[in-house]
Tab-separated table of C-alpha atoms in Angstrom:
chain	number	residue	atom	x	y	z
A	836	UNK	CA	-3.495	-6.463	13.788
A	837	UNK	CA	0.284	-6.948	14.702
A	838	UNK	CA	2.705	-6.495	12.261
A	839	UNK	CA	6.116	-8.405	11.164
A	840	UNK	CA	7.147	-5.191	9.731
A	841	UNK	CA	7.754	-2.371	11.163
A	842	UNK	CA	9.015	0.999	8.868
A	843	UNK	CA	9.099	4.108	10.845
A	844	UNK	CA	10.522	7.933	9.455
A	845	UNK	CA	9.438	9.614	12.820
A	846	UNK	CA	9.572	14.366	12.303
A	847	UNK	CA	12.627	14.741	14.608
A	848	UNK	CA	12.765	17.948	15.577
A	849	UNK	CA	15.690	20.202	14.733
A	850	UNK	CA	15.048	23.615	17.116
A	851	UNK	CA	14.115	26.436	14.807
A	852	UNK	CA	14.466	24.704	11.899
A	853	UNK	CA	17.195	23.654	9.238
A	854	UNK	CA	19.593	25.717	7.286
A	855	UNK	CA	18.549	26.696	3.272
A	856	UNK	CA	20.669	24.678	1.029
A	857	UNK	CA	23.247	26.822	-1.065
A	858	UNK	CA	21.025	25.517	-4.263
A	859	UNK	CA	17.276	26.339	-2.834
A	860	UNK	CA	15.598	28.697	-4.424
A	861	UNK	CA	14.093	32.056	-2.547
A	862	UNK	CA	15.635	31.023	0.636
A	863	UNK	CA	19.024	32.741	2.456
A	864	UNK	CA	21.536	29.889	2.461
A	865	UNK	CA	22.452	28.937	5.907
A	866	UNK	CA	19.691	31.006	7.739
A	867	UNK	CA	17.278	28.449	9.869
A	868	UNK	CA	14.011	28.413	8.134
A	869	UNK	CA	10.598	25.697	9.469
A	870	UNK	CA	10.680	22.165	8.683
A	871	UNK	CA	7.506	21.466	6.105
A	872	UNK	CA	6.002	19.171	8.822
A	873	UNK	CA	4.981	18.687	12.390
A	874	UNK	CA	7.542	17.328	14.178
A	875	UNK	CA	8.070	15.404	17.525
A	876	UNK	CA	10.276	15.037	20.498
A	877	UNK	CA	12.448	12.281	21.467
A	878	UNK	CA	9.592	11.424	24.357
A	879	UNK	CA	6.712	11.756	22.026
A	880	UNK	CA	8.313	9.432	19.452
A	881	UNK	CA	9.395	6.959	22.367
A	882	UNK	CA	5.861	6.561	23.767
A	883	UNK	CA	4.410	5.837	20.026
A	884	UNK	CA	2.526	1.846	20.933
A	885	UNK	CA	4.720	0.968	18.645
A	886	UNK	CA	5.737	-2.266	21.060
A	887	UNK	CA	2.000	-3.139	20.600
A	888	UNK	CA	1.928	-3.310	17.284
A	889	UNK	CA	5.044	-5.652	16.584
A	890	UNK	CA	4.206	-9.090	16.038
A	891	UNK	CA	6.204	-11.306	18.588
A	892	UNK	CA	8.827	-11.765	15.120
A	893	UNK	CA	9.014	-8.271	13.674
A	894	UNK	CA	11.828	-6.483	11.452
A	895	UNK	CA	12.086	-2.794	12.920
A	896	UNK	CA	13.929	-0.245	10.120
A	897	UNK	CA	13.852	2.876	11.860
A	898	UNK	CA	14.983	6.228	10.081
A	899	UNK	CA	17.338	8.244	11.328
A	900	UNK	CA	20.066	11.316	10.649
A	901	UNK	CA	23.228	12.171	12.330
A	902	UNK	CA	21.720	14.227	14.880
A	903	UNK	CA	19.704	10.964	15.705
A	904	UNK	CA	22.056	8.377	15.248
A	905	UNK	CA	22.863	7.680	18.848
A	906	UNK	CA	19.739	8.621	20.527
A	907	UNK	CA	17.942	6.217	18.019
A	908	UNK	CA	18.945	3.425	20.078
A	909	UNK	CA	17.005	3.831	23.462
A	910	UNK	CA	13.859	4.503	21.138
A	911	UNK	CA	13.845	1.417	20.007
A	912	UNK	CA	14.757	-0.399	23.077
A	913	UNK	CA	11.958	1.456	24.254
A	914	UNK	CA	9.620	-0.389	21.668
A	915	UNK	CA	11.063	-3.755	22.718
A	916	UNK	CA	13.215	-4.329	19.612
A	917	UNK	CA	17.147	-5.588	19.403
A	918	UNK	CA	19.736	-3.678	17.397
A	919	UNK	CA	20.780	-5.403	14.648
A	920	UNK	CA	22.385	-3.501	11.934
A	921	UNK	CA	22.827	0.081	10.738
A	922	UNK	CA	22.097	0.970	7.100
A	923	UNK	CA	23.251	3.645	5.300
A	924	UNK	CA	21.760	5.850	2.056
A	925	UNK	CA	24.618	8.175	0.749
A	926	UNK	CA	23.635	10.904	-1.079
A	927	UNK	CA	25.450	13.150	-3.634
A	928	UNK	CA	26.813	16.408	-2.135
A	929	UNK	CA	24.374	19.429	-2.982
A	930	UNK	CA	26.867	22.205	-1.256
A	931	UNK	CA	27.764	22.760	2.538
A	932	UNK	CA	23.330	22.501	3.406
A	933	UNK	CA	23.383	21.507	7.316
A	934	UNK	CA	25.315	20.505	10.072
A	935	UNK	CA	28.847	21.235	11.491
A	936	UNK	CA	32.407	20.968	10.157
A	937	UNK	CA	30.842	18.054	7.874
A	938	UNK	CA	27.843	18.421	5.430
A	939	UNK	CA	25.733	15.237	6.137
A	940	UNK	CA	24.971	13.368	3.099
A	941	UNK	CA	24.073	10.052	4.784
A	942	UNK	CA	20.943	8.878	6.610
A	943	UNK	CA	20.388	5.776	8.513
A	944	UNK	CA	18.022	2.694	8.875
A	945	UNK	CA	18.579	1.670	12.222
A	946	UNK	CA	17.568	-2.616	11.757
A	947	UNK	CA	16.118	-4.276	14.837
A	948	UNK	CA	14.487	-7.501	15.424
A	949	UNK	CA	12.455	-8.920	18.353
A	950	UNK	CA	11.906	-12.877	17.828
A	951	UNK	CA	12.901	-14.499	14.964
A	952	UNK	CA	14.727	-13.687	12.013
A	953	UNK	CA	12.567	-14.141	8.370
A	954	UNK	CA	13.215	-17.484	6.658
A	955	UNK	CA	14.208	-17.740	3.000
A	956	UNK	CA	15.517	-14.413	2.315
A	957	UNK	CA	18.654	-13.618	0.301
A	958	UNK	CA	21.391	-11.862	1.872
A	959	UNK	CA	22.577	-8.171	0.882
A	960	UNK	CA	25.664	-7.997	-0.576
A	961	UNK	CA	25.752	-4.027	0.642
A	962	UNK	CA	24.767	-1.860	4.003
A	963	UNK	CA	25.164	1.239	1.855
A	964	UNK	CA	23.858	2.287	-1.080
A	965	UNK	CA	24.379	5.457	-3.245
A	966	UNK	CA	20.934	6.292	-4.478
A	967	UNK	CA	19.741	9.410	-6.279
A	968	UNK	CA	17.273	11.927	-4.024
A	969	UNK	CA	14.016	11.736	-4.841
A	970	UNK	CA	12.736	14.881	-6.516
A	971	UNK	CA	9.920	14.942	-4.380
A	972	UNK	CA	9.666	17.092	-0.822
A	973	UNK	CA	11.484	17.648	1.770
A	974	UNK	CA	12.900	14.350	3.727
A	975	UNK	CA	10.771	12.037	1.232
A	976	UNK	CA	13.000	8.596	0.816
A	977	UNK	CA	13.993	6.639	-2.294
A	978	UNK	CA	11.456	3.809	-3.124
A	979	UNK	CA	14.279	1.860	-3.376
A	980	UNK	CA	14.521	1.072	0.395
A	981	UNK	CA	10.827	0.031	0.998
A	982	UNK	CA	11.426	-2.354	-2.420
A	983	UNK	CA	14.607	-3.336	-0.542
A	984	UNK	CA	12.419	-4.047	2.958
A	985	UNK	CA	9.371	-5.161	1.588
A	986	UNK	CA	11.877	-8.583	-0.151
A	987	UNK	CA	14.162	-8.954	2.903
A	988	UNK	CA	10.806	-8.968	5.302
A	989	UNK	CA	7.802	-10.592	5.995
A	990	UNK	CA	3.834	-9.182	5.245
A	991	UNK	CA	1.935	-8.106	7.219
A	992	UNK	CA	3.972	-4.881	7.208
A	993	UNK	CA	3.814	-1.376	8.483
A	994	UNK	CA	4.856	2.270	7.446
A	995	UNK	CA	4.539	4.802	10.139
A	996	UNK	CA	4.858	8.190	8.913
A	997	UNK	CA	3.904	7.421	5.677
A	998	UNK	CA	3.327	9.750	2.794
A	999	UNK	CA	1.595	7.509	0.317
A	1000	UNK	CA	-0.258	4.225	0.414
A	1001	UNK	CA	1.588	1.225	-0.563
A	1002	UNK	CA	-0.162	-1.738	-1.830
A	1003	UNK	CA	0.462	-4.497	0.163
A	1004	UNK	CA	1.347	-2.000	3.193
A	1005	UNK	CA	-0.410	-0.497	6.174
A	1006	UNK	CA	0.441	3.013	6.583
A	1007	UNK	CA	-0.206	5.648	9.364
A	1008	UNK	CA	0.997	8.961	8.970
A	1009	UNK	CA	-0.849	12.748	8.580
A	1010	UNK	CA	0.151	12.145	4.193
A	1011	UNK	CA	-1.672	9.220	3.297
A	1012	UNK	CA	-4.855	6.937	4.481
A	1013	UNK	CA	-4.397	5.453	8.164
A	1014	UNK	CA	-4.847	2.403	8.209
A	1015	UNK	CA	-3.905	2.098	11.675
A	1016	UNK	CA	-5.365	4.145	14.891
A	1017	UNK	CA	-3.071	5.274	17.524
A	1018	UNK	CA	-5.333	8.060	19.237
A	1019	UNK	CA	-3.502	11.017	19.912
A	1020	UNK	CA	-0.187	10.954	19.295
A	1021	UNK	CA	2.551	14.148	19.488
């Protein structure tokens, strides 16, 4: 099956890890400490078939952090897609947490197309939204940007990296039921 949507939250990898929050219990703030998941390189992520399994019109929202921002954009290039927007999910401050002389509080959703655009959908009045963290684990998104997706795109659609089913959605990810096979990947 190819897909017209294509939602991917790929493990970046951050070295040894990523600093405590000031708030987190039992850990030392600052001090590096694992990531709660496998994670991949830049080349691992770039070879996913992810090419192969855009339809020939697909909507691409691809994940990303600071760190990732700018070397987001040869990945997908690499999977055939064009850039066409960057989204942005601001989060309330939680203390200092990562990074350098700013504390990130923003991800991204990198937008790409290849083919045509989806007919009939309402424009966004917004490319950033202040939404609440989910209270869930570590890295886990809002559901309010695969509601978002799933009414600005077209079915059949795709979640790569996903951490629960979605009805309506194919997912693929080590969290949830695969619905798509890949072989070995990372």
């Amino acid at each position: 099956m190819r897909y017209r949507t294509i939602v991917a939250d790929p493990p970046w990898h951050y070295g040894a890890g990523y600093p405590a929050p000031e708030n987190r219990p039992n850990c030392n703030p600052g001090v590096p400490h694992p990531m709660p998941y496998p994670t991949m390189t830049l080349d691992e992520i770039k070879s996913l078939p992810i090419a192969e399994l855009a339809d020939d019109n697909c909507e691409l929202y691809l994940w990303t952090t600071q760190k990732y921002l700018p070397k987001s954009f040869p990945i997908i290039e690499s999977w055939g897609f064009t850039y066409c927007g960057t989204l942005a999910w601001c989060k309330t401050p939680r203390g200092t947490g990562q990074g350098g002389l700013y504390s990130p509080t923003t991800e991204f959703i990198i937008h790409a197309r290849r083919g045509k655009m989806p007919q009939g959908k309402w424009r966004k009045d917004s490319t950033w939204w202040n939404i609440k963290r989910p209270h869930n684990s570590h890295s886990t998104k809002p559901e309010y940007f695969t509601d978002m997706i799933e009414e600005m795109s077209d079915a059949p659609r795709l979640e790569m990296f996903a951490r629960r089913n979605r009805l309506g959605w194919a997912t693929w990810g080590n969290e949830c039921l695969n619905h798509v096979e890949l072989g070995h990947v990372g």
